[in-house]
XYZ file of N, CA and C in Angstrom:
210
model
N 72.949 213.660 103.421
C 73.495 212.770 103.814
C 74.637 212.286 102.606
N 75.614 212.080 102.841
C 77.114 212.035 101.848
C 77.021 210.802 100.983
N 76.940 210.998 99.266
C 76.877 210.218 98.917
C 78.122 209.382 98.383
N 79.079 210.194 98.896
C 80.900 209.833 98.484
C 81.054 208.890 99.265
N 81.492 207.709 98.934
C 81.594 206.589 99.951
C 82.829 207.117 100.915
N 84.403 208.216 100.493
C 84.825 208.744 101.230
C 84.169 209.028 102.431
N 83.268 209.846 101.746
C 82.333 211.026 102.879
C 81.383 210.136 103.883
N 81.075 209.256 103.365
C 80.181 208.934 104.486
C 80.879 208.099 105.476
N 82.307 207.514 104.643
C 83.179 206.683 106.028
C 83.838 207.801 106.550
N 84.121 209.253 106.389
C 84.401 210.067 107.252
C 83.668 210.464 108.316
N 82.247 210.176 107.964
C 80.787 210.801 108.715
C 80.872 209.843 109.869
N 81.028 208.295 109.435
C 80.987 207.087 110.380
C 82.188 206.826 111.428
N 83.293 207.903 111.408
C 84.090 208.195 112.665
C 84.067 208.763 113.604
N 84.999 208.575 114.532
C 84.610 209.333 115.651
C 85.194 210.658 115.327
N 84.994 211.644 115.936
C 86.038 213.225 115.623
C 87.668 213.215 115.725
N 88.228 211.639 116.898
C 89.406 211.977 116.471
C 90.422 211.384 115.339
N 89.296 210.394 115.140
C 89.661 209.311 113.694
C 89.343 210.021 112.919
N 88.328 210.823 112.452
C 88.056 211.843 111.806
C 89.250 213.023 111.080
N 89.720 213.441 112.081
C 90.678 213.800 111.460
C 91.766 213.533 111.184
N 92.319 212.375 111.710
C 93.252 211.411 111.717
C 93.237 211.103 110.122
N 92.422 210.547 109.948
C 91.811 210.030 108.212
C 91.680 211.317 107.408
N 91.440 212.085 108.048
C 91.111 213.165 107.081
C 92.513 214.112 106.763
N 93.495 213.940 106.857
C 95.031 213.998 107.220
C 95.588 213.133 106.180
N 95.753 211.837 105.553
C 95.724 211.217 104.513
C 95.425 211.590 103.151
N 96.191 210.498 102.528
C 96.156 211.086 101.492
C 94.399 210.833 100.270
N 93.991 211.154 99.476
C 92.536 210.918 99.016
C 92.897 209.170 98.661
N 93.972 209.046 98.006
C 93.818 207.629 97.799
C 94.050 206.850 98.854
N 94.781 206.985 99.718
C 94.601 206.152 100.972
C 93.196 206.205 101.853
N 92.716 207.221 101.671
C 91.402 207.588 102.022
C 90.369 206.040 101.582
N 90.510 206.780 100.436
C 89.706 205.398 99.200
C 89.938 204.050 99.482
N 90.781 203.675 99.828
C 91.517 202.300 100.528
C 90.715 202.139 101.536
N 90.311 202.631 102.513
C 90.186 202.629 104.083
C 88.712 202.737 103.495
N 88.036 203.376 103.105
C 86.780 203.581 102.539
C 86.242 201.903 101.984
N 86.715 201.768 101.084
C 86.647 200.303 100.480
C 86.828 199.240 101.376
N 87.592 199.526 102.443
C 87.656 198.307 103.568
C 86.370 198.637 104.273
N 86.263 199.361 104.701
C 84.977 200.009 105.069
C 83.606 199.485 104.415
N 83.374 199.604 103.308
C 82.399 199.023 102.985
C 82.796 197.383 102.711
N 83.718 196.869 102.670
C 83.897 195.482 102.665
C 83.353 194.411 104.366
N 83.757 195.509 105.281
C 83.729 195.415 106.717
C 81.960 195.157 106.576
N 81.322 196.103 106.065
C 80.405 196.247 106.475
C 79.336 194.761 106.163
N 79.767 194.489 104.386
C 79.325 193.611 104.297
C 79.307 192.468 104.518
N 80.745 191.908 104.908
C 81.208 190.387 105.241
C 81.131 190.441 106.681
N 81.084 191.045 107.276
C 80.867 191.379 109.391
C 79.578 190.759 109.462
N 79.045 189.482 109.774
C 77.699 188.757 110.189
C 77.786 189.429 111.559
N 78.325 190.017 112.214
C 77.999 190.551 113.553
C 77.381 191.839 113.430
N 78.196 192.651 112.764
C 77.472 194.174 112.062
C 75.997 193.770 111.299
N 76.066 192.971 111.058
C 74.756 192.813 110.773
C 73.762 193.206 111.165
N 73.773 191.991 112.623
C 72.589 192.621 113.544
C 72.811 194.210 114.277
N 73.691 194.378 114.680
C 73.720 195.683 115.299
C 73.891 196.770 113.831
N 73.441 196.142 112.854
C 72.811 197.176 111.554
C 71.086 197.051 111.401
N 70.645 196.184 112.375
C 69.229 195.835 112.511
C 68.572 197.156 113.429
N 69.121 196.873 114.468
C 69.188 197.475 115.639
C 69.570 199.609 115.590
N 70.393 199.437 114.963
C 71.066 200.819 114.608
C 72.400 201.028 113.580
N 71.351 201.269 112.219
C 72.480 200.958 110.901
C 74.069 202.154 111.556
N 73.304 203.421 111.662
C 74.853 204.335 112.427
C 75.606 203.294 112.969
N 75.139 202.964 114.221
C 76.635 201.971 115.139
C 77.045 201.403 114.603
N 76.603 200.508 113.710
C 76.833 199.377 112.923
C 78.008 200.315 112.052
N 78.014 201.632 111.142
C 79.195 202.088 110.477
C 80.096 202.530 110.878
N 79.700 203.333 112.069
C 81.023 203.583 113.032
C 81.446 202.264 113.479
N 81.158 201.267 114.090
C 81.640 200.489 114.652
C 82.338 199.534 113.757
N 82.087 199.434 112.012
C 83.003 198.865 111.711
C 83.894 200.049 110.353
N 83.982 201.290 110.786
C 84.893 202.129 110.598
C 85.967 202.789 111.259
N 85.746 202.118 112.968
C 86.631 202.174 113.604
C 87.222 200.882 113.868
N 87.076 199.676 113.507
C 87.797 198.757 112.778
C 87.990 198.717 111.936
N 87.993 199.539 110.767
C 89.410 199.717 109.624
C 90.371 200.356 109.934
N 89.730 201.721 110.848
C 90.974 202.914 110.975
C 92.108 202.189 112.459
N 91.992 201.076 113.030
C 92.450 200.576 114.104
C 92.751 199.268 113.921
N 92.749 198.679 112.503
C 93.221 197.932 111.746
C 92.932 196.168 112.380
N 91.675 196.501 112.333
C 90.888 195.756 113.406
C 90.100 194.679 112.450
N 89.805 194.610 111.738
C 88.862 193.820 110.315
C 89.386 192.649 109.905
């Protein structure tokens, strides 16, 4: 399991989004990963999903960040 925030973020993404984000500069990847962490902490709907499936909550938060829906 990755311990680096960017690696964890990339792992949570769908393959298409992972490829898209993987082409971005590291600095931008780090900003997206930070936004992802914030989304996971602050969205109460994700708390409920996280109780059922932590991986699904991480994936949903990652999708929202990449698609600009956070």
